[in-house]
Amino acid sequence: MTQDIRSYVRRSLAQGFTPETIRAVLRKYSSWAEIEAEVEDELTKTEAEAKRLIIGGHLIKLVIAMAVLLLIVVVFTAIRNQSQRMIAPGTVPQSDLTAAVTCDEYCGKVQSACDGPRTQYPSERDCLTYCATQAKFPAGKREDPASNTIACRKYHANVASTTDPDIHCPHAGPSGGGVCGTYCNNYCHLSLKNCAGRPFTTASDCLARCAQYSPLGTPGNTLGDSVQCRIYHLGVAGVDVAAADIHCPHAAPDGGGVCVGVIPTRTDVASSPPPAPVINPPGPRCADYCTSVQTACVGDNQQYENAQTCLAQCASYRIGTPGETTGDTLSCRTYHAQVASAVDPAVHCTHAGPSGGGICIDEPQRVTQRQPISPSTEVSPTPLPIAQPTPAQQQAIPATQTITIQQFNFAPQEITIPIGTTVTWINNDNAPHTVTTADGRLNSPTLNQGDSFRHTFDTAGTFDYFSAIYPTITARLIVK
């Protein structure tokens, strides 16, 4: 009987009957007093077992849910990693978006993506120097395509590595190409960083004046009345205090005698969009040249008796190409007259004068003395005999020699000169250089583009010298 009662209770509960229903049925159809204790005992046991089953079921469900969630996380992570490996050029994984862009990664990318005519910096080292020291660009946010930041330039360097480098390399360059900050954004950023108070003290004043500059130059121009020329000189001004003293005036509103006049067309640095070909580009005018040379070259550096003499002589000069720094042309002389007004007239006035000073001539090793022509002088059809100098006169003329720095080399790289020779080094590179020996016998200041350094050798010896900024650039000079 006992087993039957217990089986009945379990079956009834399994079929969904409640304990109250089971008690009511048993009270009606059996001797409840005899079986009550067994029924209650079985109900208690069965309910306890049911609760254990329910709890166990919940635990099983919870474990299954956690396993499913873990599987979802694993699958999602795998999909994300795969998408990052297939991410489009010019972008970075989302997990890297918060990391600051560095000059190292920017310069590595722009040097590899922008080469040949699209090159923005002479070398990766130049890029690093400009980015961190001269321009002091803010890092910016990754993937920002339009701001005056390292991040914007890195973005366009990434894009240039896969498509349209002619368009994107200028944006990745030092000036930002009008996209990574407007030209005036760049100009005023550099002006307040590297030339504070010369003349601007606030961004608003700077931007208002910059709006008046011509934007028709090419990034990297070193001459000409354009915002691009001024940006170049502001960047170089960040090298050190001495460089700032030289280049800040060039970036000022009046151009400091350098960022003035005709805007030259550059072909060695990419522009955006590429400039149209210039047919017969206009050269400097004699009036402009004579004004510059007569203003800059006075006293011991005077080249012409007066403006009329200069104008008469100028008529015989070949015009040349705007921005030339060598060659027997008006353009070369105009360049050095403009530079002489800002720095070292003792060197540059001779280059700007009638003789060319060993620089503004067609054959650098042969200096032809060109005598000024008086406006009242008539040219005779019969050449006059030229008096030959006596040996004593020849000995009295000091020897001169010019060495140029171009394409990251000294030219000539090795030379022998007599005692008493004065050597002039001229930097034609866009990058700064020095003329330095390890023992200090030669120790020039920083020479930026167009700058020169002179030294007279009074004793015999061998001088192995180098550029302290680029120590791999070496040369030798032997004095006998």
Coordinates of C-alpha atoms in Angstrom, one line a residue:
M1 CA 0.0 0.0 0.0
T2 CA 2.7 2.4 1.0
Q3 CA 4.5 2.0 -2.4
D4 CA 1.3 2.5 -4.3
I5 CA 0.5 5.7 -2.5
R6 CA 4.0 7.1 -3.1
S7 CA 3.8 6.1 -6.8
Y8 CA 0.5 7.8 -7.1
V9 CA 1.8 11.0 -5.6
R10 CA 4.8 11.1 -7.9
R11 CA 2.7 10.4 -11.1
S12 CA 0.2 13.0 -10.1
L13 CA 2.9 15.6 -9.6
A14 CA 4.5 14.6 -12.9
Q15 CA 1.2 15.1 -14.7
G16 CA 0.9 18.6 -13.3
F17 CA -1.5 18.2 -10.4
T18 CA -0.9 20.4 -7.5
P19 CA -0.3 19.0 -3.9
E20 CA -3.7 20.5 -2.9
T21 CA -5.5 18.6 -5.6
I22 CA -3.7 15.3 -4.7
R23 CA -4.7 15.8 -1.0
A24 CA -8.3 16.5 -1.9
V25 CA -8.6 13.3 -4.0
L26 CA -6.9 11.1 -1.4
R27 CA -9.2 12.5 1.4
K28 CA -12.2 11.6 -0.7
Y29 CA -11.3 8.2 -1.9
S30 CA -9.1 6.7 0.8
S31 CA -8.5 6.6 4.6
W32 CA -6.7 9.9 4.8
A33 CA -5.9 9.5 8.5
E34 CA -3.9 6.3 7.7
I35 CA -2.0 7.6 4.7
E36 CA -1.6 11.3 5.5
A37 CA 1.9 11.0 7.0
E38 CA 3.2 9.1 3.9
V39 CA 1.5 11.4 1.4
E40 CA 3.0 14.5 3.1
D41 CA 6.4 12.8 3.3
E42 CA 6.3 12.0 -0.4
L43 CA 5.1 15.4 -1.4
T44 CA 7.9 17.0 0.5
K45 CA 10.5 14.7 -1.1
T46 CA 9.2 15.2 -4.6
E47 CA 9.0 19.0 -4.3
A48 CA 12.6 19.1 -3.0
E49 CA 13.8 17.0 -5.9
A50 CA 11.8 19.1 -8.4
K51 CA 13.5 22.2 -7.0
R52 CA 16.9 20.6 -7.5
L53 CA 16.0 19.8 -11.0
I54 CA 14.9 23.3 -11.7
I55 CA 18.1 24.8 -10.3
G56 CA 20.2 22.3 -12.2
G57 CA 18.3 23.2 -15.4
H58 CA 19.0 26.9 -14.8
L59 CA 22.6 26.2 -14.3
I60 CA 22.8 24.2 -17.5
K61 CA 21.1 27.0 -19.4
L62 CA 23.5 29.5 -17.9
V63 CA 26.6 27.5 -18.9
I64 CA 25.2 27.1 -22.4
A65 CA 24.5 30.8 -22.6
M66 CA 28.0 31.7 -21.5
A67 CA 29.5 29.3 -24.0
V68 CA 27.5 30.8 -26.8
L69 CA 28.6 34.3 -25.7
L70 CA 32.2 33.3 -25.7
L71 CA 31.8 31.8 -29.2
I72 CA 30.3 35.0 -30.4
V73 CA 33.3 37.0 -29.0
V74 CA 35.8 34.7 -30.6
V75 CA 34.1 34.9 -34.0
F76 CA 33.8 38.7 -33.8
T77 CA 37.4 39.1 -32.9
A78 CA 38.5 36.9 -35.8
I79 CA 36.3 38.9 -38.2
R80 CA 37.7 42.2 -37.0
N81 CA 41.3 41.0 -37.3
Q82 CA 40.7 39.9 -40.8
S83 CA 39.1 43.2 -41.7
Q84 CA 42.1 45.0 -40.3
R85 CA 44.4 43.0 -42.5
M86 CA 42.3 43.9 -45.5
I87 CA 41.9 47.6 -44.5
A88 CA 42.0 50.1 -47.3
P89 CA 45.2 52.1 -48.0
G90 CA 45.4 55.4 -46.3
T91 CA 43.6 54.2 -43.2
V92 CA 44.6 52.6 -39.9
P93 CA 42.9 50.0 -37.6
Q94 CA 40.4 51.5 -35.2
S95 CA 42.5 50.3 -32.3
D96 CA 45.4 52.5 -33.5
L97 CA 43.3 55.7 -34.0
T98 CA 44.1 57.0 -30.5
A99 CA 47.9 56.7 -30.9
A100 CA 49.7 59.9 -31.8
V101 CA 51.3 60.1 -35.2
T102 CA 55.1 60.6 -34.9
C103 CA 57.6 62.4 -37.2
D104 CA 59.4 59.1 -37.6
E105 CA 56.5 57.3 -39.2
Y106 CA 55.4 60.4 -41.2
C107 CA 58.9 60.9 -42.7
G108 CA 59.4 57.2 -43.5
K109 CA 56.1 57.2 -45.4
V110 CA 56.5 60.5 -47.3
Q111 CA 60.1 59.6 -48.4
S112 CA 59.0 56.2 -49.8
A113 CA 55.7 57.5 -51.4
C114 CA 57.0 60.8 -52.9
D115 CA 60.2 60.4 -54.9
G116 CA 61.6 61.8 -58.1
P117 CA 59.9 65.0 -59.1
R118 CA 57.4 64.6 -56.3
T119 CA 60.1 64.6 -53.6
Q120 CA 59.2 66.8 -50.6
Y121 CA 62.4 66.6 -48.6
P122 CA 66.1 66.1 -49.7
S123 CA 66.3 63.2 -47.2
E124 CA 64.5 61.5 -44.3
R125 CA 66.8 63.3 -41.9
D126 CA 65.8 66.6 -43.4
C127 CA 62.2 65.7 -43.0
L128 CA 62.7 64.7 -39.3
T129 CA 64.5 68.0 -38.6
Y130 CA 61.8 70.0 -40.3
C131 CA 58.9 68.1 -38.7
A132 CA 60.2 68.1 -35.1
T133 CA 62.5 71.2 -34.9
Q134 CA 61.8 73.7 -37.6
A135 CA 58.0 73.5 -38.2
K136 CA 57.1 71.9 -34.8
F137 CA 53.8 70.5 -36.3
P138 CA 51.2 69.3 -33.8
A139 CA 50.5 65.6 -34.0
G140 CA 46.8 65.8 -34.8
K141 CA 44.2 63.0 -35.1
R142 CA 44.9 60.0 -37.3
E143 CA 43.1 59.9 -40.7
D144 CA 42.4 63.6 -40.6
P145 CA 42.6 64.7 -44.3
A146 CA 42.6 68.4 -43.8
S147 CA 44.5 70.1 -40.9
N148 CA 47.9 71.6 -40.3
T149 CA 49.2 68.5 -38.5
I150 CA 51.6 65.5 -38.9
A151 CA 48.6 63.3 -39.1
C152 CA 47.1 65.0 -42.1
R153 CA 50.5 64.9 -44.0
K154 CA 50.9 61.2 -43.0
Y155 CA 47.4 60.5 -44.3
H156 CA 48.1 62.0 -47.8
A157 CA 51.5 60.2 -47.9
N158 CA 49.6 57.0 -47.3
V159 CA 47.2 57.8 -50.1
A160 CA 50.0 58.9 -52.4
S161 CA 51.7 55.5 -52.0
T162 CA 48.8 53.9 -53.9
T163 CA 47.1 56.6 -56.0
D164 CA 47.5 60.1 -57.4
P165 CA 50.9 61.0 -56.0
D166 CA 51.0 64.1 -58.1
I167 CA 48.0 65.4 -56.1
H168 CA 48.7 64.0 -52.7
C169 CA 52.5 64.4 -52.3
P170 CA 52.3 68.2 -52.1
H171 CA 49.6 67.8 -49.4
A172 CA 52.1 65.6 -47.6
G173 CA 54.9 68.1 -47.9
P174 CA 56.2 70.8 -45.5
S175 CA 53.8 73.5 -46.8
G176 CA 50.7 71.2 -46.7
G177 CA 49.9 72.0 -50.3
G178 CA 46.9 74.1 -49.3
V179 CA 45.1 71.1 -47.9
C180 CA 47.0 70.1 -44.7
G181 CA 46.2 73.6 -43.4
T182 CA 45.9 76.5 -45.8
Y183 CA 49.0 78.3 -46.8
C184 CA 48.2 81.1 -44.4
N185 CA 47.6 78.6 -41.6
N186 CA 51.1 77.2 -42.2
Y187 CA 52.6 80.7 -42.6
C188 CA 51.2 82.0 -39.3
H189 CA 51.9 78.8 -37.4
L190 CA 55.6 79.0 -38.4
S191 CA 55.7 82.8 -37.9
L192 CA 54.5 82.7 -34.3
K193 CA 56.7 79.6 -33.5
N194 CA 60.0 80.6 -35.1
C195 CA 59.8 84.4 -35.6
A196 CA 57.5 85.5 -32.7
G197 CA 57.2 89.3 -32.7
R198 CA 58.9 89.7 -36.0
P199 CA 56.5 91.2 -36.9
F200 CA 53.4 89.3 -35.7
T201 CA 52.3 88.7 -32.1
T202 CA 48.8 87.4 -32.8
A203 CA 47.4 84.9 -35.2
S204 CA 44.6 87.3 -36.3
D205 CA 47.1 90.0 -37.4
C206 CA 49.2 87.4 -39.2
L207 CA 46.2 85.9 -41.0
A208 CA 44.9 89.3 -42.1
R209 CA 48.3 90.2 -43.6
C210 CA 48.9 86.8 -45.1
A211 CA 45.6 87.1 -47.1
Q212 CA 47.4 89.8 -49.2
Y213 CA 50.3 87.5 -50.3
S214 CA 50.3 85.9 -53.7
P215 CA 49.5 82.1 -53.5
L216 CA 50.9 81.5 -57.0
G217 CA 54.3 80.2 -55.9
T218 CA 55.3 76.6 -55.6
P219 CA 56.0 74.9 -52.3
G220 CA 59.7 75.2 -51.6
N221 CA 60.3 78.5 -53.5
T222 CA 63.2 80.4 -52.0
L223 CA 62.6 83.6 -54.0
G224 CA 59.7 85.6 -55.2
D225 CA 56.8 87.6 -53.7
S226 CA 54.7 84.6 -52.6
V227 CA 53.4 83.0 -49.5
Q228 CA 55.3 79.8 -50.4
C229 CA 58.6 81.6 -50.4
R230 CA 57.8 83.1 -47.0
I231 CA 56.8 79.6 -45.6
Y232 CA 60.2 78.2 -46.8
H233 CA 62.2 80.9 -44.9
L234 CA 60.0 80.5 -41.8
G235 CA 60.8 76.8 -41.7
V236 CA 64.6 77.4 -42.1
A237 CA 64.3 80.1 -39.3
G238 CA 63.5 77.3 -36.9
V239 CA 67.0 75.8 -37.1
D240 CA 68.6 78.0 -34.5
V241 CA 68.8 81.7 -33.4
A242 CA 71.3 82.6 -36.1
A243 CA 69.1 81.1 -38.8
A244 CA 66.1 83.0 -37.4
D245 CA 68.0 86.3 -37.5
I246 CA 68.7 85.7 -41.2
H247 CA 65.5 84.2 -42.4
C248 CA 62.7 85.9 -40.4
P249 CA 63.2 89.2 -42.3
H250 CA 62.7 87.2 -45.6
A251 CA 59.3 86.0 -44.4
A252 CA 58.1 89.4 -43.3
P253 CA 55.4 91.3 -45.3
D254 CA 58.0 93.3 -47.2
G255 CA 59.9 90.1 -48.2
G256 CA 63.2 91.3 -46.7
G257 CA 64.7 91.7 -50.2
V258 CA 64.4 88.0 -50.9
C259 CA 60.7 87.1 -51.1
V260 CA 60.1 89.9 -53.5
G261 CA 59.7 90.3 -57.3
V262 CA 59.0 87.7 -59.9
I263 CA 57.9 84.3 -58.6
P264 CA 60.2 81.6 -60.0
T265 CA 58.8 78.3 -61.3
R266 CA 60.3 75.2 -59.7
T267 CA 60.5 71.8 -61.4
D268 CA 62.3 69.9 -58.6
V269 CA 59.4 69.9 -56.1
A270 CA 55.9 68.7 -57.0
S271 CA 53.1 71.2 -56.8
S272 CA 49.3 70.7 -56.7
P273 CA 47.9 71.1 -59.2
P274 CA 51.0 70.9 -61.5
P275 CA 51.8 74.4 -62.8
A276 CA 51.2 75.0 -66.5
P277 CA 54.4 75.3 -68.6
V278 CA 55.8 78.8 -68.7
I279 CA 56.8 80.0 -72.1
N280 CA 59.5 82.6 -72.1
P281 CA 59.2 83.4 -68.4
P282 CA 59.7 87.0 -67.6
G283 CA 63.0 87.9 -66.1
P284 CA 63.9 90.6 -63.6
R285 CA 64.0 94.2 -64.9
C286 CA 67.1 96.3 -64.9
A287 CA 65.2 98.9 -62.9
D288 CA 64.5 96.4 -60.1
Y289 CA 68.1 95.0 -60.3
C290 CA 69.7 98.4 -60.1
T291 CA 67.5 99.5 -57.2
S292 CA 68.4 96.4 -55.3
V293 CA 72.2 96.5 -55.9
Q294 CA 72.5 100.3 -55.3
T295 CA 70.6 100.0 -52.1
A296 CA 72.3 96.9 -50.7
C297 CA 75.9 97.5 -52.0
V298 CA 77.3 100.7 -50.6
G299 CA 80.6 101.9 -49.3
D300 CA 83.4 99.3 -49.8
N301 CA 80.8 97.0 -51.4
Q302 CA 79.6 99.5 -54.1
Q303 CA 79.5 98.0 -57.6
Y304 CA 78.4 101.0 -59.8
E305 CA 79.2 104.7 -59.6
N306 CA 75.5 105.5 -59.8
A307 CA 72.1 104.2 -61.0
Q308 CA 72.6 105.5 -64.6
T309 CA 75.9 103.5 -64.8
C310 CA 74.1 100.4 -63.5
L311 CA 71.3 100.7 -66.0
A312 CA 73.7 101.2 -68.9
Q313 CA 75.7 98.1 -67.9
C314 CA 72.6 96.1 -67.2
A315 CA 71.5 96.4 -70.8
S316 CA 74.3 94.1 -71.8
Y317 CA 73.4 91.3 -69.5
R318 CA 71.5 88.2 -70.6
I319 CA 68.2 87.9 -68.7
G320 CA 68.4 84.2 -67.7
T321 CA 65.9 82.3 -65.8
P322 CA 64.2 83.7 -62.6
G323 CA 65.8 82.3 -59.5
E324 CA 69.2 81.5 -61.0
T325 CA 72.1 81.5 -58.4
T326 CA 74.9 81.1 -61.0
G327 CA 75.6 82.1 -64.6
D328 CA 76.4 85.3 -66.4
T329 CA 72.8 86.6 -66.3
L330 CA 70.7 89.4 -64.9
S331 CA 68.7 86.9 -62.9
C332 CA 71.8 85.6 -61.0
R333 CA 72.9 89.2 -60.2
T334 CA 69.4 90.1 -59.1
Y335 CA 69.3 87.1 -56.8
H336 CA 72.6 88.0 -55.1
A337 CA 71.7 91.7 -54.8
Q338 CA 68.5 90.7 -53.0
V339 CA 70.4 88.3 -50.7
A340 CA 73.1 91.0 -50.1
S341 CA 70.4 93.3 -48.7
A342 CA 69.7 90.8 -45.9
V343 CA 73.0 89.0 -45.2
D344 CA 76.7 89.3 -45.9
P345 CA 76.9 92.0 -48.5
A346 CA 80.7 91.7 -48.6
V347 CA 80.2 88.3 -50.3
H348 CA 77.1 88.7 -52.3
C349 CA 77.6 92.3 -53.7
T350 CA 80.6 91.0 -55.7
H351 CA 78.4 88.3 -57.2
A352 CA 75.8 90.9 -58.0
G353 CA 78.2 93.3 -59.6
P354 CA 79.5 93.6 -63.2
S355 CA 82.3 91.0 -62.7
G356 CA 79.9 88.3 -61.3
G357 CA 82.4 87.7 -58.5
G358 CA 83.3 84.2 -59.8
I359 CA 79.6 83.1 -59.4
C360 CA 77.5 85.0 -61.9
I361 CA 79.6 84.0 -64.8
D362 CA 79.3 81.2 -67.4
E363 CA 82.6 79.5 -66.6
P364 CA 83.1 79.4 -62.8
Q365 CA 86.9 78.8 -63.1
R366 CA 87.4 81.9 -65.2
V367 CA 86.5 85.2 -63.7
T368 CA 86.2 87.8 -66.4
Q369 CA 86.4 91.4 -65.1
R370 CA 83.5 93.3 -66.7
Q371 CA 84.2 97.1 -66.6
P372 CA 81.1 99.3 -66.0
I373 CA 79.9 101.2 -69.0
S374 CA 79.2 104.9 -68.6
P375 CA 76.0 106.1 -70.2
S376 CA 78.0 108.7 -72.1
T377 CA 80.6 106.3 -73.4
E378 CA 80.3 105.5 -77.1
V379 CA 81.4 102.0 -78.3
S380 CA 84.2 102.2 -80.8
P381 CA 84.0 99.8 -83.8
T382 CA 87.7 99.2 -83.5
P383 CA 88.8 97.2 -80.4
L384 CA 91.3 99.1 -78.2
P385 CA 94.4 97.3 -77.2
I386 CA 94.3 95.8 -73.7
A387 CA 97.3 96.5 -71.6
Q388 CA 98.8 93.2 -70.2
P389 CA 99.5 93.2 -66.5
T390 CA 103.1 93.0 -65.4
P391 CA 104.3 90.1 -63.3
A392 CA 104.2 92.3 -60.3
Q393 CA 100.6 93.3 -61.0
Q394 CA 99.7 89.6 -61.5
Q395 CA 101.2 88.7 -58.2
A396 CA 99.3 91.5 -56.4
I397 CA 96.0 90.1 -57.5
P398 CA 94.9 87.6 -54.8
A399 CA 93.8 84.2 -56.0
T400 CA 90.2 83.2 -55.5
Q401 CA 88.4 79.9 -55.7
T402 CA 84.7 79.0 -55.4
I403 CA 83.3 75.7 -54.1
T404 CA 79.6 75.0 -54.4
I405 CA 77.5 72.8 -52.2
Q406 CA 74.8 71.2 -54.3
Q407 CA 73.0 67.9 -54.5
F408 CA 74.5 67.1 -51.1
N409 CA 78.1 67.3 -52.3
F410 CA 81.0 69.7 -52.3
A411 CA 82.1 70.6 -55.9
P412 CA 84.9 70.2 -56.6
Q413 CA 85.3 67.5 -53.9
E414 CA 89.1 67.8 -53.9
I415 CA 91.2 70.8 -55.0
T416 CA 94.7 72.1 -54.6
I417 CA 95.3 75.9 -54.2
P418 CA 98.3 78.1 -53.6
I419 CA 98.9 79.9 -50.3
G420 CA 97.1 83.1 -50.1
T421 CA 94.0 81.9 -52.0
T422 CA 90.6 83.0 -50.7
V423 CA 88.0 80.3 -51.0
T424 CA 84.3 81.0 -51.0
W425 CA 81.8 78.2 -50.3
I426 CA 78.2 78.8 -51.6
N427 CA 75.3 76.6 -50.5
N428 CA 72.9 75.9 -53.5
D429 CA 71.1 73.1 -51.7
N430 CA 67.7 73.6 -50.1
A431 CA 69.1 72.1 -46.9
P432 CA 71.4 73.8 -44.5
H433 CA 75.1 72.9 -44.4
T434 CA 78.4 73.9 -42.7
V435 CA 82.1 73.9 -43.7
T436 CA 83.8 72.3 -40.7
T437 CA 87.1 70.6 -39.9
A438 CA 87.5 68.3 -36.9
D439 CA 90.4 70.5 -35.5
G440 CA 88.3 73.7 -35.9
R441 CA 90.6 75.4 -38.5
L442 CA 87.4 75.7 -40.6
N443 CA 84.2 76.4 -38.7
S444 CA 81.5 78.2 -40.7
P445 CA 78.1 79.2 -39.4
T446 CA 75.1 77.4 -40.7
L447 CA 74.8 78.1 -44.4
N448 CA 71.3 78.1 -45.7
Q449 CA 70.4 78.2 -49.4
G450 CA 72.2 81.1 -51.0
D451 CA 74.5 81.8 -48.0
S452 CA 78.3 81.7 -48.4
F453 CA 81.4 81.4 -46.3
R454 CA 84.9 82.8 -47.1
H455 CA 88.3 81.8 -45.8
T456 CA 91.8 82.9 -46.8
F457 CA 94.5 80.2 -46.5
D458 CA 97.8 81.7 -45.4
T459 CA 99.6 78.5 -44.5
A460 CA 100.2 75.2 -46.3
G461 CA 98.4 72.1 -45.3
T462 CA 95.7 69.6 -46.0
F463 CA 92.1 70.4 -44.9
D464 CA 89.7 67.5 -44.7
Y465 CA 86.3 69.1 -44.1
F466 CA 82.7 68.1 -43.9
S467 CA 79.2 69.4 -43.3
A468 CA 78.5 69.2 -39.6
I469 CA 74.7 68.8 -40.3
Y470 CA 75.3 66.0 -42.8
P471 CA 78.7 64.5 -41.7
T472 CA 78.8 62.0 -44.6
I473 CA 79.3 64.9 -47.0
T474 CA 83.1 65.4 -47.1
A475 CA 85.8 67.0 -49.2
R476 CA 89.5 67.8 -49.2
L477 CA 91.4 71.1 -49.8
I478 CA 95.2 71.1 -50.2
V479 CA 97.2 74.3 -49.8
K480 CA 100.7 74.4 -51.3

